Amino acid sequence: GAVVSQHPSWVICKSGTSVKIECRSLDFQATTMFWYRQFPKQSLMLMATSNEGSKATYEQGVEKDKFLINHASLTLSTLTVTSAHPEDSSFYICSAHFPPGQEYGYTFGSGTRLTVV
Amino acid sequence: AQTVTQSQPEMSVQEAETVTLSCTYDTSESDYYLFWYKQPPSRQMILVIRQEAYKQQNATENRFSVNFQKAAKSFSLKISDSQLGDAAMYFCASTINAGNMLTFGGGTRLMVKP
């Protein structure tokens, strides 16, 4: 158990358009979802933490108006990249804690490769 | 704030041999968790092994084991009998307590030679 499904796996969009990435917890309720960004050959950098029913907490340097995060239910968190530009091209990954009852840890979505042209 | 450092950007090992990946961390907390994650070319993050800081015994998972040195704030990963499928990026990560986000090291790219 503790599977997070992330869609789409990859997306190509035109500069100036918006793209939505979804992460769903399939067999558990994820009260908290972490959103990471990963550049090629680099590590994962936390962008924001979303909590169900409340505003997301963004890391320093992350533009709140560009990266809109919504966590409207216990099984769905979304990241919308607004007015995307080529510099937003990256790999985005979501993550949630394993649910209570399991050994402490984190499960990850399969990631979304965003290319802005 | 936590920091996690992996000093080896790349490592290479011959198939069937043993390799150790290094990781050091810095935290002022006494209660924390440490993890090693594998990221193969598919880029799916896979949990390799976890260690609770309060446990003195080193964690093991089949061919994977850790050398946890709490005083030195060191958490190295040993891979025994390396296999071609072990080739991947390996990330060391820490979290100070339940509910917090993970802090990742810069990663080590492991290559396995047949």
Coordinates of N, CA and C in Angstrom, one line a residue:
Chain A
G1 N 0.8 -1.2 0.0 CA 0.0 0.0 0.0 C 0.8 1.2 0.0
A2 N 0.2 2.4 0.1 CA 0.8 3.7 0.1 C 1.4 4.1 -1.3
V3 N 0.5 4.1 -2.3 CA 0.9 4.4 -3.7 C 0.4 5.8 -4.0
V4 N 1.3 6.6 -4.6 CA 1.0 7.9 -5.1 C 1.0 7.9 -6.6
S5 N -0.1 8.2 -7.2 CA -0.1 8.2 -8.7 C 0.0 9.7 -9.2
Q6 N 1.0 9.9 -10.0 CA 1.2 11.2 -10.5 C 1.0 11.3 -12.0
H7 N 0.3 12.3 -12.5 CA 0.0 12.5 -13.9 C 0.0 14.0 -14.3
P8 N 0.4 14.3 -15.5 CA 0.9 13.4 -16.5 C 2.4 13.0 -16.2
S9 N 2.9 12.0 -16.9 CA 4.3 11.6 -16.8 C 5.2 12.6 -17.5
W10 N 4.7 13.1 -18.6 CA 5.4 14.1 -19.3 C 4.5 15.0 -20.0
V11 N 4.9 16.3 -20.2 CA 4.0 17.2 -20.9 C 4.9 18.3 -21.6
I12 N 4.5 18.6 -22.8 CA 5.1 19.7 -23.5 C 4.1 20.8 -23.7
C13 N 4.4 22.0 -23.3 CA 3.5 23.1 -23.5 C 4.2 24.3 -24.1
K14 N 3.3 25.2 -24.6 CA 3.9 26.4 -25.2 C 4.1 27.5 -24.1
S15 N 5.1 28.3 -24.3 CA 5.4 29.4 -23.4 C 4.2 30.3 -23.2
G16 N 3.9 30.6 -21.9 CA 2.7 31.4 -21.6 C 1.5 30.7 -21.2
T17 N 1.4 29.4 -21.4 CA 0.3 28.6 -21.0 C 0.5 28.0 -19.7
S18 N -0.6 27.4 -19.1 CA -0.5 26.8 -17.8 C -0.6 25.3 -17.9
V19 N 0.0 24.7 -16.9 CA 0.0 23.2 -16.9 C -0.3 22.7 -15.5
K20 N -1.2 21.7 -15.4 CA -1.6 21.2 -14.1 C -1.0 19.8 -13.9
I21 N -0.4 19.5 -12.8 CA 0.1 18.2 -12.4 C -0.7 17.7 -11.3
E22 N -1.1 16.4 -11.3 CA -1.9 15.9 -10.3 C -1.2 14.7 -9.5
C23 N -1.4 14.7 -8.2 CA -0.9 13.6 -7.5 C -2.0 13.1 -6.6
R24 N -2.3 11.8 -6.8 CA -3.4 11.1 -6.0 C -2.8 10.0 -5.2
S25 N -3.3 10.0 -3.9 CA -2.9 8.9 -3.1 C -4.0 7.8 -3.3
L26 N -3.6 6.7 -3.7 CA -4.5 5.7 -4.2 C -5.2 4.8 -3.1
D27 N -4.4 4.5 -2.1 CA -4.9 3.5 -1.1 C -4.7 4.1 0.3
F28 N -4.6 5.4 0.4 CA -4.4 5.9 1.8 C -4.8 7.4 1.6
Q29 N -4.9 8.1 2.8 CA -5.2 9.5 2.8 C -4.0 10.3 3.1
A30 N -3.6 11.2 2.2 CA -2.4 12.0 2.4 C -2.8 13.3 2.9
T31 N -2.6 13.6 4.1 CA -2.9 14.9 4.7 C -1.9 15.9 4.3
T32 N -0.7 15.5 4.0 CA 0.4 16.4 3.6 C 1.0 15.8 2.3
M33 N 1.3 16.7 1.4 CA 2.0 16.3 0.1 C 3.2 17.3 0.0
F34 N 4.3 16.7 -0.4 CA 5.5 17.5 -0.6 C 5.7 17.6 -2.1
W35 N 6.1 18.8 -2.6 CA 6.4 18.9 -4.1 C 7.8 19.3 -4.2
Y36 N 8.5 18.5 -5.1 CA 9.9 18.7 -5.3 C 10.1 19.0 -6.8
R37 N 11.3 19.7 -7.0 CA 11.7 20.0 -8.4 C 13.1 19.4 -8.5
Q38 N 13.4 18.8 -9.7 CA 14.7 18.2 -9.9 C 15.2 18.6 -11.3
F39 N 16.3 19.3 -11.3 CA 17.0 19.6 -12.6 C 17.9 18.4 -13.0
P40 N 18.2 18.3 -14.3 CA 19.0 17.2 -14.7 C 20.3 17.0 -13.9
K41 N 20.5 15.8 -13.5 CA 21.8 15.4 -12.8 C 21.9 16.2 -11.5
Q42 N 20.8 16.6 -10.9 CA 20.8 17.3 -9.6 C 19.9 16.6 -8.6
S43 N 19.9 17.1 -7.4 CA 19.1 16.5 -6.4 C 17.7 17.1 -6.4
L44 N 16.9 16.6 -5.5 CA 15.5 17.1 -5.4 C 15.5 18.3 -4.4
M45 N 14.8 19.3 -4.9 CA 14.7 20.5 -4.1 C 13.3 20.7 -3.7
L46 N 13.0 20.9 -2.4 CA 11.6 21.1 -2.0 C 11.1 22.4 -2.5
M47 N 9.9 22.4 -3.1 CA 9.3 23.6 -3.5 C 8.3 24.1 -2.5
A48 N 7.4 23.2 -2.1 CA 6.4 23.6 -1.2 C 5.8 22.3 -0.5
T49 N 5.1 22.6 0.6 CA 4.4 21.6 1.3 C 2.9 21.9 1.4
S50 N 2.1 21.0 0.9 CA 0.6 21.3 0.9 C -0.1 20.4 2.0
N51 N -1.0 21.0 2.6 CA -1.8 20.4 3.6 C -3.3 20.5 3.3
E52 N -4.0 19.3 3.4 CA -5.4 19.3 3.0 C -6.2 20.4 3.7
G53 N -6.8 21.2 2.9 CA -7.7 22.2 3.4 C -7.1 23.5 3.9
S54 N -5.8 23.6 3.6 CA -5.2 24.9 4.0 C -4.2 25.3 2.9
K55 N -3.7 26.5 3.1 CA -2.8 27.1 2.1 C -1.4 26.3 2.2
A56 N -0.8 26.2 1.0 CA 0.5 25.6 1.0 C 1.6 26.5 1.6
T57 N 2.6 25.8 2.0 CA 3.8 26.5 2.6 C 4.9 26.4 1.5
Y58 N 5.4 27.6 1.0 CA 6.4 27.6 0.0 C 7.8 27.8 0.5
E59 N 8.7 27.2 -0.1 CA 10.1 27.4 0.3 C 10.6 28.7 -0.2
Q60 N 11.6 29.2 0.4 CA 12.2 30.5 0.0 C 12.6 30.5 -1.4
G61 N 12.2 31.5 -2.1 CA 12.7 31.6 -3.5 C 11.7 31.0 -4.5
V62 N 10.7 30.3 -4.0 CA 9.6 29.7 -4.9 C 8.5 30.7 -5.1
E63 N 8.2 31.0 -6.3 CA 7.1 32.0 -6.6 C 5.7 31.4 -6.4
K64 N 5.0 31.9 -5.4 CA 3.7 31.3 -5.1 C 2.7 31.5 -6.2
D65 N 2.8 32.7 -6.9 CA 1.9 32.9 -8.0 C 2.1 32.1 -9.3
K66 N 3.4 31.7 -9.4 CA 3.7 30.9 -10.6 C 3.4 29.4 -10.3
F67 N 3.7 28.9 -9.1 CA 3.4 27.5 -8.8 C 2.3 27.4 -7.8
L68 N 1.1 27.2 -8.3 CA -0.1 27.2 -7.5 C -0.3 25.8 -7.0
I69 N -0.5 25.6 -5.7 CA -0.7 24.3 -5.2 C -2.0 24.3 -4.5
N70 N -2.8 23.2 -4.8 CA -4.1 23.0 -4.2 C -4.2 21.6 -3.6
H71 N -4.7 21.5 -2.4 CA -4.8 20.2 -1.7 C -6.2 20.2 -1.2
A72 N -7.2 20.0 -2.1 CA -8.6 20.2 -1.7 C -9.2 18.9 -1.1
S73 N -8.5 17.8 -1.2 CA -9.0 16.6 -0.6 C -7.9 15.8 0.0
L74 N -8.2 14.7 0.7 CA -7.2 13.9 1.4 C -6.5 13.0 0.4
T75 N -7.0 13.0 -0.9 CA -6.4 12.1 -1.8 C -5.9 12.8 -3.1
L76 N -6.0 14.1 -3.1 CA -5.6 14.8 -4.3 C -4.9 16.1 -4.0
S77 N -3.7 16.2 -4.6 CA -2.9 17.5 -4.5 C -2.5 17.9 -5.9
T78 N -2.6 19.1 -6.3 CA -2.3 19.5 -7.6 C -1.3 20.7 -7.6
L79 N -0.4 20.7 -8.6 CA 0.5 21.8 -8.8 C 0.3 22.3 -10.2
T80 N 0.0 23.6 -10.3 CA -0.3 24.3 -11.5 C 0.9 25.3 -11.8
V81 N 1.5 25.1 -12.9 CA 2.6 26.0 -13.3 C 1.9 27.0 -14.2
T82 N 1.8 28.2 -13.8 CA 1.1 29.3 -14.5 C 2.0 30.1 -15.4
S83 N 1.5 30.5 -16.6 CA 2.3 31.2 -17.5 C 3.7 30.7 -17.6
A84 N 3.8 29.4 -18.0 CA 5.0 28.7 -18.0 C 6.0 29.3 -19.0
H85 N 7.3 29.3 -18.6 CA 8.4 29.7 -19.5 C 9.4 28.6 -19.6
P86 N 10.3 28.7 -20.6 CA 11.3 27.6 -20.8 C 12.1 27.3 -19.5
E87 N 12.4 28.3 -18.7 CA 13.1 28.1 -17.5 C 12.4 27.3 -16.4
D88 N 11.1 27.1 -16.6 CA 10.3 26.2 -15.8 C 10.4 24.8 -16.2
S89 N 11.0 24.5 -17.3 CA 11.2 23.1 -17.7 C 12.0 22.4 -16.7
S90 N 11.5 21.3 -16.2 CA 12.1 20.5 -15.1 C 11.4 19.2 -14.9
F91 N 11.8 18.5 -13.9 CA 11.2 17.3 -13.5 C 10.5 17.6 -12.1
Y92 N 9.2 17.3 -12.0 CA 8.5 17.6 -10.8 C 8.0 16.3 -10.1
I93 N 8.3 16.2 -8.8 CA 7.9 15.0 -8.1 C 7.1 15.3 -6.9
C94 N 6.1 14.6 -6.6 CA 5.3 14.7 -5.3 C 5.7 13.6 -4.4
S95 N 5.4 13.8 -3.1 CA 5.7 12.8 -2.1 C 4.8 12.9 -0.9
A96 N 4.5 11.8 -0.3 CA 3.7 11.8 0.9 C 4.2 10.8 1.9
H97 N 3.9 11.0 3.1 CA 4.3 10.1 4.2 C 3.6 8.7 4.0
F98 N 4.2 7.7 4.4 CA 3.5 6.4 4.5 C 2.4 6.6 5.6
P99 N 1.3 6.0 5.4 CA 0.2 6.2 6.4 C 0.5 5.5 7.7
P100 N -0.2 5.9 8.8 CA 0.0 5.3 10.1 C -0.2 3.8 10.0
G101 N 0.6 3.1 10.8 CA 0.5 1.7 10.8 C 1.7 1.0 10.0
Q102 N 2.3 1.9 9.1 CA 3.4 1.4 8.3 C 4.7 2.0 8.9
E103 N 5.8 1.4 8.7 CA 7.1 1.9 9.1 C 7.2 3.3 8.6
Y104 N 7.8 4.2 9.3 CA 7.9 5.6 8.9 C 8.7 5.7 7.6
G105 N 8.2 6.5 6.7 CA 8.8 6.7 5.4 C 8.0 7.5 4.5
Y106 N 8.5 7.6 3.3 CA 7.8 8.5 2.3 C 7.6 7.7 1.0
T107 N 6.5 7.9 0.3 CA 6.3 7.4 -1.0 C 6.3 8.5 -2.0
F108 N 6.7 8.2 -3.2 CA 6.9 9.2 -4.2 C 6.0 8.9 -5.5
G109 N 5.5 10.0 -6.1 CA 5.0 9.8 -7.4 C 6.1 9.5 -8.4
S110 N 5.6 9.1 -9.6 CA 6.6 8.7 -10.6 C 7.2 9.9 -11.4
G111 N 6.7 11.1 -11.0 CA 7.3 12.3 -11.6 C 6.7 12.8 -12.9
T112 N 6.9 14.1 -13.1 CA 6.4 14.7 -14.4 C 7.5 15.5 -15.0
R113 N 7.8 15.2 -16.3 CA 8.8 15.9 -17.0 C 8.1 17.0 -17.8
L114 N 8.3 18.2 -17.4 CA 7.7 19.4 -18.1 C 8.7 20.0 -19.0
T115 N 8.3 20.2 -20.3 CA 9.1 20.9 -21.2 C 8.3 22.1 -21.8
V116 N 8.8 23.3 -21.6 CA 8.1 24.5 -22.1 C 8.9 25.0 -23.4
V117 N 8.1 25.1 -24.5 CA 8.8 25.5 -25.7 C 8.3 26.8 -26.2
Chain B
A1 N 18.4 24.2 10.8 CA 18.2 23.6 9.5 C 19.1 22.4 9.3
Q2 N 18.6 21.5 8.5 CA 19.4 20.2 8.3 C 20.2 20.4 7.0
T3 N 21.3 19.7 6.9 CA 22.1 19.6 5.7 C 22.5 18.2 5.5
V4 N 22.5 17.7 4.3 CA 23.0 16.4 4.0 C 24.0 16.5 2.9
T5 N 25.2 15.9 3.1 CA 26.3 16.0 2.1 C 26.7 14.6 1.6
Q6 N 26.7 14.5 0.3 CA 27.3 13.3 -0.3 C 28.5 13.7 -1.1
S7 N 29.7 13.3 -0.7 CA 30.9 13.8 -1.2 C 31.4 13.1 -2.5
Q8 N 30.7 12.0 -2.9 CA 31.1 11.3 -4.1 C 30.1 11.5 -5.2
P9 N 30.3 12.3 -6.2 CA 29.4 12.5 -7.3 C 29.2 11.3 -8.1
E10 N 30.3 10.5 -8.2 CA 30.2 9.3 -9.0 C 31.0 8.2 -8.4
M11 N 30.5 6.9 -8.5 CA 31.2 5.8 -8.0 C 31.1 4.7 -9.0
S12 N 32.0 3.8 -9.0 CA 32.0 2.7 -10.0 C 32.4 1.4 -9.2
V13 N 31.7 0.3 -9.6 CA 32.0 -1.0 -8.9 C 31.8 -2.1 -9.9
Q14 N 32.6 -3.1 -9.7 CA 32.6 -4.3 -10.6 C 31.4 -5.1 -10.1
E15 N 30.7 -5.7 -11.1 CA 29.6 -6.6 -10.7 C 30.1 -7.7 -9.7
A16 N 29.3 -7.9 -8.7 CA 29.5 -8.9 -7.7 C 30.4 -8.4 -6.5
E17 N 31.0 -7.2 -6.7 CA 31.8 -6.7 -5.7 C 31.0 -5.8 -4.7
T18 N 31.7 -5.2 -3.8 CA 31.1 -4.4 -2.7 C 31.5 -2.9 -2.9
V19 N 30.5 -2.1 -2.7 CA 30.8 -0.6 -2.8 C 30.1 0.1 -1.6
T20 N 30.8 1.2 -1.2 CA 30.2 2.0 -0.1 C 30.0 3.4 -0.5
L21 N 28.9 3.9 -0.3 CA 28.5 5.3 -0.6 C 28.5 6.1 0.7
S22 N 29.1 7.3 0.6 CA 29.3 8.1 1.8 C 28.1 9.1 2.0
C23 N 27.8 9.4 3.2 CA 26.8 10.5 3.5 C 27.1 11.0 4.9
T24 N 27.2 12.3 5.0 CA 27.2 13.0 6.3 C 26.1 14.0 6.4
Y25 N 25.7 14.2 7.6 CA 24.5 15.1 7.8 C 24.8 16.0 9.0
D26 N 24.0 17.0 9.1 CA 24.1 17.9 10.2 C 22.7 18.3 10.7
T27 N 22.5 18.0 12.0 CA 21.3 18.4 12.6 C 21.5 18.6 14.1
S28 N 20.7 19.5 14.7 CA 20.8 19.7 16.1 C 19.8 18.9 16.9
E29 N 19.0 18.2 16.2 CA 17.9 17.4 16.8 C 18.5 16.1 17.3
S30 N 17.8 15.5 18.2 CA 18.2 14.2 18.8 C 17.3 13.1 18.2
D31 N 16.2 13.4 17.7 CA 15.3 12.4 17.1 C 15.1 12.7 15.6
Y32 N 15.6 11.8 14.8 CA 15.5 12.0 13.3 C 15.6 10.7 12.6
Y33 N 15.3 10.7 11.3 CA 15.3 9.5 10.5 C 16.3 9.8 9.4
L34 N 16.9 8.7 8.9 CA 17.8 8.8 7.8 C 17.4 7.8 6.8
F35 N 17.6 8.1 5.5 CA 17.1 7.2 4.4 C 18.2 7.2 3.3
W36 N 18.2 6.1 2.6 CA 18.8 6.0 1.3 C 17.8 5.7 0.2
Y37 N 17.7 6.5 -0.8 CA 16.8 6.3 -1.9 C 17.6 6.1 -3.2
K38 N 17.0 5.2 -4.0 CA 17.6 4.9 -5.3 C 16.7 5.5 -6.4
Q39 N 17.4 6.2 -7.4 CA 16.6 6.7 -8.5 C 17.2 6.2 -9.8
P40 N 16.6 5.1 -10.3 CA 17.1 4.6 -11.6 C 16.7 5.5 -12.8
P41 N 17.1 5.1 -14.0 CA 16.8 6.0 -15.1 C 15.3 6.3 -15.3
S42 N 14.5 5.5 -14.8 CA 13.0 5.8 -14.9 C 12.7 7.0 -14.0
R43 N 13.6 7.3 -13.1 CA 13.4 8.5 -12.2 C 12.4 8.3 -11.0
Q44 N 11.9 7.0 -10.9 CA 11.0 6.7 -9.8 C 11.9 6.6 -8.5
M45 N 11.6 7.3 -7.5 CA 12.3 7.2 -6.2 C 11.9 5.9 -5.5
I46 N 12.9 5.1 -5.1 CA 12.7 3.8 -4.5 C 13.5 3.8 -3.2
L47 N 12.8 3.5 -2.1 CA 13.4 3.5 -0.8 C 14.3 2.2 -0.7
V48 N 15.5 2.5 -0.3 CA 16.5 1.4 -0.2 C 16.5 0.9 1.2
I49 N 16.7 1.9 2.2 CA 16.9 1.5 3.6 C 16.6 2.7 4.4
R50 N 16.2 2.5 5.6 CA 15.9 3.6 6.6 C 16.6 3.3 7.9
Q51 N 16.9 4.3 8.7 CA 17.5 4.2 10.0 C 16.9 5.2 10.9
E52 N 16.4 4.7 12.1 CA 15.9 5.7 13.1 C 17.1 6.0 14.0
A53 N 17.3 7.3 14.3 CA 18.5 7.8 15.0 C 18.6 7.2 16.4
Y54 N 17.5 6.8 17.0 CA 17.5 6.3 18.4 C 18.0 4.8 18.4
K55 N 18.0 4.2 17.2 CA 18.4 2.8 17.2 C 19.9 2.7 16.9
Q56 N 20.6 2.0 17.8 CA 22.0 1.9 17.7 C 22.4 0.8 16.6
Q57 N 21.5 -0.1 16.4 CA 21.8 -1.2 15.5 C 21.7 -0.7 14.1
N58 N 22.7 -1.0 13.2 CA 22.7 -0.6 11.9 C 21.6 -1.4 11.1
A59 N 20.8 -0.6 10.2 CA 19.8 -1.3 9.4 C 20.4 -2.1 8.3
T60 N 19.7 -3.2 8.0 CA 20.1 -4.0 6.8 C 18.9 -4.4 6.1
E61 N 19.0 -4.5 4.7 CA 18.0 -5.0 3.9 C 18.6 -5.8 2.8
N62 N 18.7 -7.1 3.0 CA 19.3 -8.0 2.0 C 20.7 -7.6 1.7
R63 N 21.0 -7.2 0.5 CA 22.4 -6.8 0.1 C 22.8 -5.4 0.6
F64 N 21.9 -4.7 1.1 CA 22.1 -3.3 1.5 C 22.2 -3.2 3.0
S65 N 23.2 -2.5 3.4 CA 23.4 -2.2 4.9 C 24.0 -0.8 5.1
V66 N 23.8 -0.3 6.3 CA 24.3 1.0 6.6 C 25.3 0.9 7.7
N67 N 26.2 1.9 7.7 CA 27.1 2.1 8.8 C 26.7 3.5 9.4
F68 N 25.9 3.4 10.5 CA 25.4 4.6 11.1 C 26.3 5.0 12.3
Q69 N 27.0 6.1 12.2 CA 27.9 6.6 13.2 C 27.3 7.9 13.7
K70 N 26.5 7.9 14.8 CA 25.7 9.0 15.2 C 26.6 10.2 15.7
A71 N 27.6 9.9 16.4 CA 28.5 10.9 16.9 C 29.2 11.7 15.8
A72 N 29.6 10.9 14.8 CA 30.2 11.5 13.6 C 29.3 12.0 12.6
K73 N 28.0 11.8 12.8 CA 26.9 12.2 11.9 C 27.2 11.7 10.5
S74 N 27.5 10.4 10.5 CA 27.8 9.7 9.2 C 26.8 8.6 9.0
F75 N 26.4 8.4 7.7 CA 25.4 7.4 7.4 C 25.8 6.8 6.0
S76 N 26.7 5.9 6.0 CA 27.1 5.3 4.7 C 26.3 4.1 4.3
L77 N 26.2 3.9 3.0 CA 25.5 2.7 2.5 C 26.4 1.7 1.8
K78 N 26.3 0.5 2.2 CA 27.2 -0.6 1.7 C 26.3 -1.5 0.8
I79 N 26.7 -1.7 -0.4 CA 26.0 -2.6 -1.3 C 26.9 -3.7 -1.6
S80 N 26.5 -4.9 -1.2 CA 27.3 -6.1 -1.4 C 26.8 -6.9 -2.6
D81 N 27.7 -7.6 -3.2 CA 27.3 -8.4 -4.4 C 26.6 -7.6 -5.4
S82 N 27.2 -6.5 -5.8 CA 26.6 -5.5 -6.7 C 26.1 -6.2 -8.0
Q83 N 24.9 -5.7 -8.4 CA 24.3 -6.2 -9.6 C 24.1 -5.1 -10.6
L84 N 24.0 -5.5 -11.9 CA 23.8 -4.4 -12.9 C 22.6 -3.5 -12.6
G85 N 21.6 -4.1 -12.0 CA 20.4 -3.4 -11.7 C 20.5 -2.4 -10.6
D86 N 21.7 -2.4 -9.9 CA 22.0 -1.4 -8.9 C 22.4 -0.1 -9.4
A87 N 22.7 -0.1 -10.7 CA 23.2 1.2 -11.3 C 22.1 2.2 -11.3
A88 N 22.4 3.4 -10.7 CA 21.3 4.4 -10.5 C 22.0 5.6 -9.7
M89 N 21.1 6.6 -9.5 CA 21.5 7.7 -8.6 C 21.1 7.3 -7.2
Y90 N 21.9 7.5 -6.2 CA 21.5 7.2 -4.9 C 21.6 8.5 -4.1
F91 N 20.5 8.7 -3.4 CA 20.3 9.9 -2.5 C 20.2 9.6 -1.1
C92 N 21.0 10.2 -0.3 CA 20.9 10.2 1.2 C 19.9 11.3 1.6
A93 N 19.1 11.0 2.6 CA 18.1 12.0 3.0 C 17.8 11.9 4.5
S94 N 17.4 13.0 5.1 CA 17.1 13.0 6.5 C 15.8 13.8 6.7
T95 N 15.2 13.5 7.9 CA 14.1 14.3 8.3 C 14.1 14.3 9.8
I96 N 13.8 15.4 10.4 CA 14.0 15.6 11.8 C 12.9 14.9 12.7
N97 N 11.7 14.8 12.2 CA 10.7 14.1 12.9 C 9.5 13.8 12.0
A98 N 8.6 13.0 12.5 CA 7.5 12.6 11.7 C 6.7 13.8 11.3
G99 N 6.4 13.8 10.0 CA 5.6 14.9 9.4 C 6.4 16.0 8.7
N100 N 7.7 15.9 8.8 CA 8.5 16.9 8.1 C 8.9 16.4 6.8
M101 N 9.4 17.4 6.0 CA 9.9 17.0 4.6 C 11.3 16.4 4.7
L102 N 11.7 15.8 3.6 CA 13.0 15.2 3.5 C 14.0 16.2 3.0
T103 N 15.2 16.2 3.6 CA 16.3 17.0 3.0 C 17.2 16.0 2.3
F104 N 17.5 16.3 1.1 CA 18.3 15.4 0.3 C 19.8 15.8 0.1
G105 N 20.7 14.9 0.0 CA 22.0 15.2 -0.4 C 22.1 15.3 -1.9
G106 N 23.2 15.7 -2.4 CA 23.4 16.0 -3.8 C 23.4 14.7 -4.7
G107 N 23.5 13.6 -4.1 CA 23.4 12.3 -4.9 C 24.7 11.8 -5.3
T108 N 24.7 10.5 -5.5 CA 25.9 9.8 -6.0 C 25.5 8.9 -7.1
R109 N 26.1 9.0 -8.3 CA 25.8 8.2 -9.4 C 26.6 6.9 -9.4
L110 N 26.0 5.8 -9.2 CA 26.7 4.5 -9.2 C 26.6 3.8 -10.5
M111 N 27.8 3.4 -11.0 CA 27.9 2.7 -12.2 C 28.4 1.3 -11.8
V112 N 27.8 0.2 -12.5 CA 28.2 -1.1 -12.2 C 28.7 -1.7 -13.5
K113 N 30.0 -2.2 -13.4 CA 30.6 -2.7 -14.6 C 30.4 -4.2 -14.7
P114 N 30.1 -4.7 -15.8 CA 29.9 -6.2 -16.0 C 31.2 -6.9 -16.0

